[in-house]
Short mmCIF file of C-alpha atoms and ligand atoms in Angstrom, two decimals:
data_model
loop_
_atom_site.label_atom_id
_atom_site.label_comp_id
_atom_site.label_asym_id
_atom_site.label_seq_id
_atom_site.Cartn_x
_atom_site.Cartn_y
_atom_site.Cartn_z
CA UNK A 1 40.65 -31.09 13.52
CA UNK A 2 41.09 -30.26 9.84
CA UNK A 3 37.57 -28.86 9.76
CA UNK A 4 38.38 -26.66 12.75
CA UNK A 5 41.53 -25.26 11.08
CA UNK A 6 39.62 -24.61 7.83
CA UNK A 7 36.90 -22.80 9.78
CA UNK A 8 39.51 -20.74 11.61
CA UNK A 9 41.01 -19.57 8.31
CA UNK A 10 37.71 -19.31 6.47
CA UNK A 11 35.72 -17.28 9.04
CA UNK A 12 37.65 -13.95 8.80
CA UNK A 13 37.85 -14.30 5.01
CA UNK A 14 34.09 -14.81 4.72
CA UNK A 15 33.46 -11.94 7.15
CA UNK A 16 35.65 -9.47 5.25
CA UNK A 17 34.17 -10.64 1.94
CA UNK A 18 30.66 -10.03 3.36
CA UNK A 19 31.73 -6.62 4.66
CA UNK A 20 33.17 -5.53 1.29
CA UNK A 21 30.13 -6.76 -0.66
CA UNK A 22 27.81 -5.01 1.83
CA UNK A 23 29.73 -1.75 1.33
CA UNK A 24 29.36 -2.06 -2.43
CA UNK A 25 25.65 -2.86 -2.15
CA UNK A 26 25.04 0.19 0.09
CA UNK A 27 27.10 2.43 -2.23
CA UNK A 28 25.29 1.12 -5.29
CA UNK A 29 21.87 1.55 -3.66
CA UNK A 30 22.53 5.13 -2.53
CA UNK A 31 23.87 6.15 -5.98
CA UNK A 32 20.95 4.38 -7.65
CA UNK A 33 18.49 6.09 -5.27
CA UNK A 34 19.85 9.58 -6.10
CA UNK A 35 19.93 8.94 -9.85
CA UNK A 36 16.43 7.52 -9.60
CA UNK A 37 15.12 10.67 -7.85
CA UNK A 38 16.63 12.88 -10.59
CA UNK A 39 15.26 10.59 -13.31
CA UNK A 40 11.76 10.70 -11.80
CA UNK A 41 11.85 14.50 -11.72
CA UNK A 42 12.82 15.02 -15.35
CA UNK A 43 10.81 12.38 -17.24
CA UNK A 44 7.19 12.96 -18.34
CA UNK A 45 4.28 11.50 -16.31
CA UNK A 46 3.58 8.61 -18.73
CA UNK A 47 7.21 7.37 -18.59
CA UNK A 48 7.17 7.72 -14.80
CA UNK A 49 4.06 5.54 -14.48
CA UNK A 50 5.48 2.94 -16.86
CA UNK A 51 8.82 2.86 -15.00
CA UNK A 52 7.15 2.54 -11.58
CA UNK A 53 5.06 -0.38 -12.79
CA UNK A 54 8.14 -2.00 -14.32
CA UNK A 55 10.06 -1.70 -11.03
CA UNK A 56 7.04 -2.96 -9.07
CA UNK A 57 6.84 -6.09 -11.22
CA UNK A 58 10.55 -6.82 -10.74
CA UNK A 59 10.35 -6.36 -6.95
CA UNK A 60 7.27 -8.56 -6.75
CA UNK A 61 8.93 -11.31 -8.80
CA UNK A 62 12.05 -11.26 -6.59
CA UNK A 63 9.96 -11.34 -3.43
CA UNK A 64 7.83 -14.21 -4.68
CA UNK A 65 10.97 -16.35 -4.96
CA UNK A 66 11.27 -16.43 -1.15
CA UNK A 67 8.86 -16.92 1.74
CA UNK A 68 5.84 -14.60 1.62
CA UNK A 69 4.09 -13.35 4.78
CA UNK A 70 0.58 -14.71 5.20
CA UNK A 71 -0.88 -11.89 7.28
CA UNK A 72 0.25 -8.26 6.95
CA UNK A 73 -1.30 -5.50 9.02
CA UNK A 74 -1.14 -1.70 8.99
CA UNK A 75 -1.65 0.99 11.63
CA UNK A 76 -2.24 3.91 9.28
CA UNK A 77 -1.06 6.88 11.28
CA UNK A 78 -0.32 10.42 10.14
CA UNK A 79 -3.19 11.45 7.82
CA UNK A 80 -3.90 14.70 9.67
CA UNK A 81 -0.22 15.68 9.87
CA UNK A 82 0.08 14.95 6.13
CA UNK A 83 -2.85 17.30 5.43
CA UNK A 84 -1.40 19.98 7.70
CA UNK A 85 2.11 19.81 6.25
CA UNK A 86 0.73 20.05 2.69
CA UNK A 87 -1.70 22.88 3.53
CA UNK A 88 -4.69 20.71 2.67
CA UNK A 89 -8.06 20.34 4.39
CA UNK A 90 -8.14 17.43 6.87
CA UNK A 91 -10.48 15.47 4.60
CA UNK A 92 -7.80 15.37 1.86
CA UNK A 93 -5.33 13.79 4.30
CA UNK A 94 -7.74 10.91 5.01
CA UNK A 95 -8.54 10.58 1.30
CA UNK A 96 -4.83 10.32 0.48
CA UNK A 97 -4.58 7.68 3.23
CA UNK A 98 -7.42 5.69 1.65
CA UNK A 99 -5.64 5.80 -1.71
CA UNK A 100 -2.36 4.53 -0.17
CA UNK A 101 -4.22 1.71 1.58
CA UNK A 102 -5.95 0.35 -1.53
CA UNK A 103 -2.71 0.61 -3.56
CA UNK A 104 -0.74 -1.39 -0.98
CA UNK A 105 -3.53 -3.95 -0.54
CA UNK A 106 -3.51 -4.54 -4.28
CA UNK A 107 0.30 -5.02 -4.28
CA UNK A 108 0.15 -7.40 -1.31
CA UNK A 109 -2.42 -9.52 -3.14
CA UNK A 110 -0.21 -9.56 -6.24
CA UNK A 111 2.71 -10.76 -4.11
CA UNK A 112 0.73 -13.69 -2.77
CA UNK A 113 -0.04 -12.40 0.74
CA UNK A 114 -3.20 -14.17 1.97
CA UNK A 115 -4.61 -11.49 4.25
CA UNK A 116 -4.19 -7.77 4.91
CA UNK A 117 -5.77 -6.07 7.89
CA UNK A 118 -5.88 -2.33 8.56
CA UNK A 119 -6.68 -0.33 11.70
CA UNK A 120 -9.10 2.14 10.13
CA UNK A 121 -10.95 3.42 13.20
CA UNK A 122 -10.40 2.63 16.86
CA UNK A 123 -13.25 2.79 19.39
CA UNK A 124 -11.43 5.81 20.91
CA UNK A 125 -11.64 7.62 17.55
CA UNK A 126 -15.32 8.35 18.36
CA UNK A 127 -13.89 11.05 20.66
CA UNK A 128 -12.82 13.08 17.60
CA UNK A 129 -14.96 16.00 16.41
CA UNK A 130 -18.37 15.11 14.99
CA UNK A 131 -17.33 16.58 11.64
CA UNK A 132 -14.21 14.39 11.39
CA UNK A 133 -16.09 11.21 12.38
CA UNK A 134 -18.72 11.97 9.72
CA UNK A 135 -15.98 12.61 7.11
CA UNK A 136 -14.33 9.29 7.96
CA UNK A 137 -17.63 7.36 7.78
CA UNK A 138 -18.39 8.83 4.34
CA UNK A 139 -14.87 7.99 3.17
CA UNK A 140 -15.10 4.40 4.47
CA UNK A 141 -18.43 3.87 2.70
CA UNK A 142 -16.98 5.13 -0.59
CA UNK A 143 -13.70 3.19 -0.35
CA UNK A 144 -15.32 -0.06 0.75
CA UNK A 145 -17.82 0.17 -2.07
CA UNK A 146 -14.95 0.78 -4.50
CA UNK A 147 -13.11 -2.27 -3.13
CA UNK A 148 -16.19 -4.52 -3.38
CA UNK A 149 -16.85 -3.43 -6.98
CA UNK A 150 -13.24 -4.10 -7.93
CA UNK A 151 -13.29 -7.47 -6.17
CA UNK A 152 -16.17 -8.52 -8.46
CA UNK A 153 -14.55 -7.28 -11.69
CA UNK A 154 -12.53 -10.09 -13.30
CA UNK A 155 -10.35 -7.55 -15.16
CA UNK A 156 -9.19 -6.03 -11.88
CA UNK A 157 -6.20 -7.44 -9.94
CA UNK A 158 -8.37 -7.31 -6.78
CA UNK A 159 -10.79 -9.82 -8.34
CA UNK A 160 -11.50 -12.78 -6.04
CA UNK A 161 -10.92 -10.86 -2.79
CA UNK A 162 -13.13 -11.10 0.26
CA UNK A 163 -13.89 -7.98 2.29
CA UNK A 164 -14.58 -8.25 6.03
CA UNK A 165 -15.31 -5.32 8.30
CA UNK A 166 -14.57 -6.27 11.88
CA UNK A 167 -15.15 -4.67 15.26
CA UNK A 168 -17.97 -3.61 17.53
CA UNK A 169 -20.84 -2.87 15.13
CA UNK A 170 -23.18 -1.98 17.98
CA UNK A 171 -21.42 1.41 17.98
CA UNK A 172 -22.42 2.17 14.37
CA UNK A 173 -25.58 3.74 12.95
CA UNK A 174 -28.20 1.48 11.32
CA UNK A 175 -27.39 3.04 7.92
CA UNK A 176 -23.67 2.31 8.16
CA UNK A 177 -24.33 -1.23 9.40
CA UNK A 178 -26.60 -1.92 6.41
CA UNK A 179 -23.91 -0.60 4.00
CA UNK A 180 -21.23 -2.78 5.57
CA UNK A 181 -23.43 -5.87 5.38
CA UNK A 182 -24.08 -5.12 1.72
CA UNK A 183 -20.36 -4.85 0.73
CA UNK A 184 -19.52 -7.96 2.73
CA UNK A 185 -22.32 -9.89 1.03
CA UNK A 186 -21.03 -8.86 -2.40
CA UNK A 187 -17.56 -10.32 -1.77
CA UNK A 188 -18.40 -13.26 0.49
CA UNK A 189 -17.32 -15.85 -2.10
CA UNK A 190 -13.80 -14.37 -2.53
CA UNK A 191 -11.26 -17.11 -1.88
CA UNK A 192 -7.86 -15.82 -3.03
CA UNK A 193 -7.35 -13.03 -0.54
CA UNK A 194 -9.05 -11.45 2.50
CA UNK A 195 -9.03 -7.77 3.38
CA UNK A 196 -10.03 -6.99 6.99
CA UNK A 197 -10.96 -3.40 7.77
CA UNK A 198 -10.90 -2.96 11.55
CA UNK A 199 -13.58 -0.44 12.43
CA UNK A 200 -14.60 0.38 15.13
CA UNK A 201 -12.04 -1.90 16.70
CA UNK A 202 -9.65 -2.45 19.60
CA UNK A 203 -7.80 -5.63 20.51
CA UNK A 204 -9.11 -5.69 24.04
CA UNK A 205 -12.66 -5.43 22.75
CA UNK A 206 -11.93 -8.35 20.38
CA UNK A 207 -10.50 -10.48 23.22
CA UNK A 208 -13.38 -9.61 25.56
CA UNK A 209 -15.89 -10.48 22.80
CA UNK A 210 -14.19 -13.85 22.23
CA UNK A 211 -14.21 -14.64 25.96
CA UNK A 212 -17.95 -13.83 25.94
CA UNK A 213 -18.56 -16.19 22.96
CA UNK A 214 -16.60 -19.04 24.59
CA UNK A 215 -18.34 -18.57 27.95
CA UNK A 216 -21.74 -18.52 26.21
CA UNK A 217 -20.95 -21.78 24.37
CA UNK A 218 -19.82 -23.32 27.65
CA UNK A 219 -22.94 -22.23 29.54
CA UNK A 220 -25.12 -23.55 26.70
CA UNK A 221 -23.19 -26.86 26.90
CA UNK A 222 -21.95 -26.55 23.29
CA UNK A 223 -18.33 -26.92 24.38
CA UNK A 224 -16.46 -28.29 27.38
CA UNK A 225 -13.78 -26.45 29.35
CA UNK A 226 -11.04 -28.55 27.76
CA UNK A 227 -12.15 -27.30 24.33
CA UNK A 228 -10.99 -23.77 25.11
CA UNK A 229 -7.51 -24.11 23.64
CA UNK A 230 -5.44 -21.23 22.23
CA UNK A 231 -6.18 -22.39 18.71
CA UNK A 232 -9.96 -22.79 19.18
CA UNK A 233 -10.12 -19.53 21.11
CA UNK A 234 -8.42 -17.73 18.22
CA UNK A 235 -10.85 -19.20 15.69
CA UNK A 236 -13.69 -17.31 17.38
CA UNK A 237 -11.94 -13.93 17.09
CA UNK A 238 -12.91 -11.33 14.53
CA UNK A 239 -9.98 -12.16 12.22
CA UNK A 240 -11.14 -15.80 11.82
CA UNK A 241 -8.30 -18.13 10.81
CA UNK A 242 -5.88 -15.17 10.57
CA UNK A 243 -6.35 -14.41 14.29
CA UNK A 244 -3.57 -16.81 15.19
CA UNK A 245 -0.72 -14.63 14.05
CA UNK A 246 0.25 -11.45 12.29
CA UNK A 247 3.52 -11.89 10.39
CA UNK A 248 4.28 -8.22 9.79
CA UNK A 249 2.70 -5.24 11.54
CA UNK A 250 3.67 -1.82 10.19
CA UNK A 251 2.92 1.44 12.00
CA UNK A 252 3.68 4.67 10.21
CA UNK A 253 4.35 8.24 11.39
CA UNK A 254 6.99 7.51 14.02
CA UNK A 255 4.81 6.54 17.01
CA UNK A 256 6.21 3.46 18.72
CA UNK A 257 3.17 1.93 20.38
CA UNK A 258 0.47 -0.57 19.49
CA UNK A 259 -2.55 1.51 20.56
CA UNK A 260 -4.64 -1.54 21.51
CA UNK A 261 -4.14 -3.29 18.18
CA UNK A 262 -2.88 -6.82 17.30
CA UNK A 263 -2.20 -7.54 20.99
CA UNK A 264 -3.20 -11.21 20.62
CA UNK A 265 -1.65 -11.73 17.19
CA UNK A 266 1.83 -10.29 17.89
CA UNK A 267 3.82 -13.16 19.33
CA UNK A 268 6.89 -15.23 18.48
CA UNK A 269 8.29 -14.38 15.07
CA UNK A 270 5.87 -11.55 14.42
CA UNK A 271 7.75 -8.54 13.13
CA UNK A 272 6.64 -5.09 14.21
CA UNK A 273 8.02 -2.23 12.15
CA UNK A 274 7.73 1.41 13.15
CA UNK A 275 8.48 3.73 10.25
CA UNK A 276 8.76 7.54 10.49
CA UNK A 277 6.91 8.22 7.19
CA UNK A 278 3.35 9.60 7.39
CA UNK A 279 0.82 7.04 6.13
CA UNK A 280 -0.19 8.80 2.86
CA UNK A 281 3.54 9.06 1.95
CA UNK A 282 4.26 5.39 2.72
CA UNK A 283 5.36 3.83 -0.55
CA UNK A 284 5.51 0.50 -2.27
CA UNK A 285 9.33 0.56 -2.09
CA UNK A 286 9.35 1.08 1.69
CA UNK A 287 6.92 -1.81 2.12
CA UNK A 288 9.02 -4.04 -0.14
CA UNK A 289 12.20 -3.35 1.84
CA UNK A 290 10.36 -4.45 5.00
CA UNK A 291 9.19 -7.60 3.21
CA UNK A 292 12.75 -8.33 2.00
CA UNK A 293 14.06 -8.10 5.56
CA UNK A 294 11.26 -10.36 6.84
CA UNK A 295 11.89 -12.84 4.04
CA UNK A 296 15.63 -12.91 4.81
CA UNK A 297 15.12 -13.66 8.52
CA UNK A 298 12.33 -16.16 7.84
CA UNK A 299 14.59 -18.11 5.47
CA UNK A 300 17.25 -18.43 8.17
CA UNK A 301 14.62 -19.27 10.79
CA UNK A 302 13.15 -22.03 8.64
CA UNK A 303 16.63 -23.37 7.94
CA UNK A 304 17.38 -23.48 11.68
CA UNK A 305 14.08 -25.26 12.26
CA UNK A 306 14.80 -28.20 9.92
CA UNK A 307 15.06 -31.54 11.68
CA UNK A 308 18.24 -33.16 12.96
CA UNK A 309 17.72 -35.89 10.35
CA UNK A 310 17.73 -33.34 7.51
CA UNK A 311 20.89 -31.75 8.91
CA UNK A 312 22.74 -35.07 9.18
CA UNK A 313 21.63 -36.01 5.64
CA UNK A 314 22.98 -32.66 4.49
CA UNK A 315 26.35 -33.22 6.14
CA UNK A 316 26.60 -36.68 4.53
CA UNK A 317 25.76 -35.41 1.04
CA UNK A 318 28.10 -32.44 1.44
CA UNK A 319 31.03 -34.81 2.03
CA UNK A 320 30.43 -36.55 -1.34
CA UNK A 321 32.26 -34.43 -3.95
CA UNK A 322 30.05 -35.04 -7.00
CA UNK A 323 26.91 -34.18 -5.00
CA UNK A 324 28.51 -31.00 -3.82
CA UNK A 325 29.97 -29.37 -6.90
CA UNK A 326 28.75 -25.81 -6.26
CA UNK A 327 29.75 -23.90 -3.17
CA UNK A 328 27.31 -21.61 -1.38
CA UNK A 329 27.68 -19.49 1.71
CA UNK A 330 26.52 -21.54 4.65
CA UNK A 331 23.43 -20.13 6.33
CA UNK A 332 25.19 -20.51 9.68
CA UNK A 333 27.54 -17.70 8.69
CA UNK A 334 24.61 -15.27 8.47
CA UNK A 335 23.44 -13.29 11.52
CA UNK A 336 20.98 -14.86 13.94
CA UNK A 337 17.36 -13.95 13.19
CA UNK A 338 15.25 -12.37 15.93
CA UNK A 339 13.88 -15.11 18.17
CA UNK A 340 10.79 -13.49 19.62
CA UNK A 341 8.59 -10.58 18.58
CA UNK A 342 11.02 -8.21 16.90
CA UNK A 343 10.48 -4.51 16.99
CA UNK A 344 12.36 -2.88 14.15
CA UNK A 345 12.37 0.58 12.71
C1 FPP B 401 -10.68 1.68 2.69
C2 FPP B 401 -10.50 2.37 3.95
C3 FPP B 401 -11.07 1.77 5.15
C4 FPP B 401 -9.84 3.55 3.99
C5 FPP B 401 -9.23 4.06 5.18
C6 FPP B 401 -8.90 5.50 5.15
C7 FPP B 401 -7.93 5.76 6.25
C8 FPP B 401 -6.50 5.78 5.87
C9 FPP B 401 -8.34 5.88 7.53
C10 FPP B 401 -7.45 6.06 8.69
C11 FPP B 401 -8.10 6.96 9.67
C12 FPP B 401 -7.24 7.30 10.82
C13 FPP B 401 -7.94 7.44 12.11
C14 FPP B 401 -5.91 7.51 10.68
C15 FPP B 401 -4.98 7.90 11.75
O1 FPP B 401 -4.27 9.07 11.37
P1 FPP B 401 -4.58 10.39 12.18
O2 FPP B 401 -5.86 10.97 11.67
O3 FPP B 401 -4.56 10.07 13.65
O4 FPP B 401 -3.39 11.34 11.81
P2 FPP B 401 -2.38 12.04 12.83
O5 FPP B 401 -1.61 10.93 13.46
O6 FPP B 401 -1.54 12.90 11.93
O7 FPP B 401 -3.19 12.83 13.80
#
């Protein structure tokens, strides 16, 4: 009874306290954002670089204190519109996109993410002009070579990464296939982090290919029907052990569709974020804000998932005063996290 009365009095107080603190946080962030923009415009390049790195390190340290997504994926949309809006040749738009990708991959690795995948070229992209396809192939070769070299250099933060290029290779020229095999061979021993470049790829092609592999194993009597479980099926997909789930999928440029990507991997508790920014303009800060949101909901989710035994132990210890000296906000007072695949943005 007493607990009920306390709750009745406490709930509106906590709610108004949360509301006031939220208002202050939003006000502080918007003032900080404006001052930051002015600061970045007036300081010289060297100070700007130093400051950005300083902020990056702080954000990464804060994020590392909470849960970190294991698998992050990008649909990199908007390169051509970026080139057009900046009066640049189309090639420059894709080059800027390649630069953004490697920068974000490097930051994800630094944060402790285990795997990043990127939709670099869908099977449908072969319908683009011959010139654009050739430009993209040349860019991929250069960028993948750069990644593999960096992954072998112990002074580079990408050191220890594994590079995998996944998709239907039968659609590629012999030259390109040989190049891809070479960069994969160079990084095959990387254990800390895996970077999957999906090209030429579609989810349905991946699923169809996995069904083919399972059926082949069954016909050749290597497996029995009962062995085809969701988990074992996933293991045979292009993304290996990361096929089971994608924690965060980000699509840039404002389109709100999956375009035949991550269809198998987007299920309960996967977060899909659609952001309006064009891919080359997508920044570290925007990615971090998405990670913060994911981390916040995952913390609540994990708390809700703890066993009944843990919860009863907690209620016993909380009733003993000397074990419960400090008061925290209860996690129950926070909003419910999304329960299924959440589409934000
Ligand atoms: C290391 C590595 C693999 C680098 C990748 C380079 C890169 C970012 C490739 C993406 C290519 C692509 C088809 C983007 C989609 O934007 P779009 O061309 O459809 O642009 P739009 O939406 O404005 O038309």
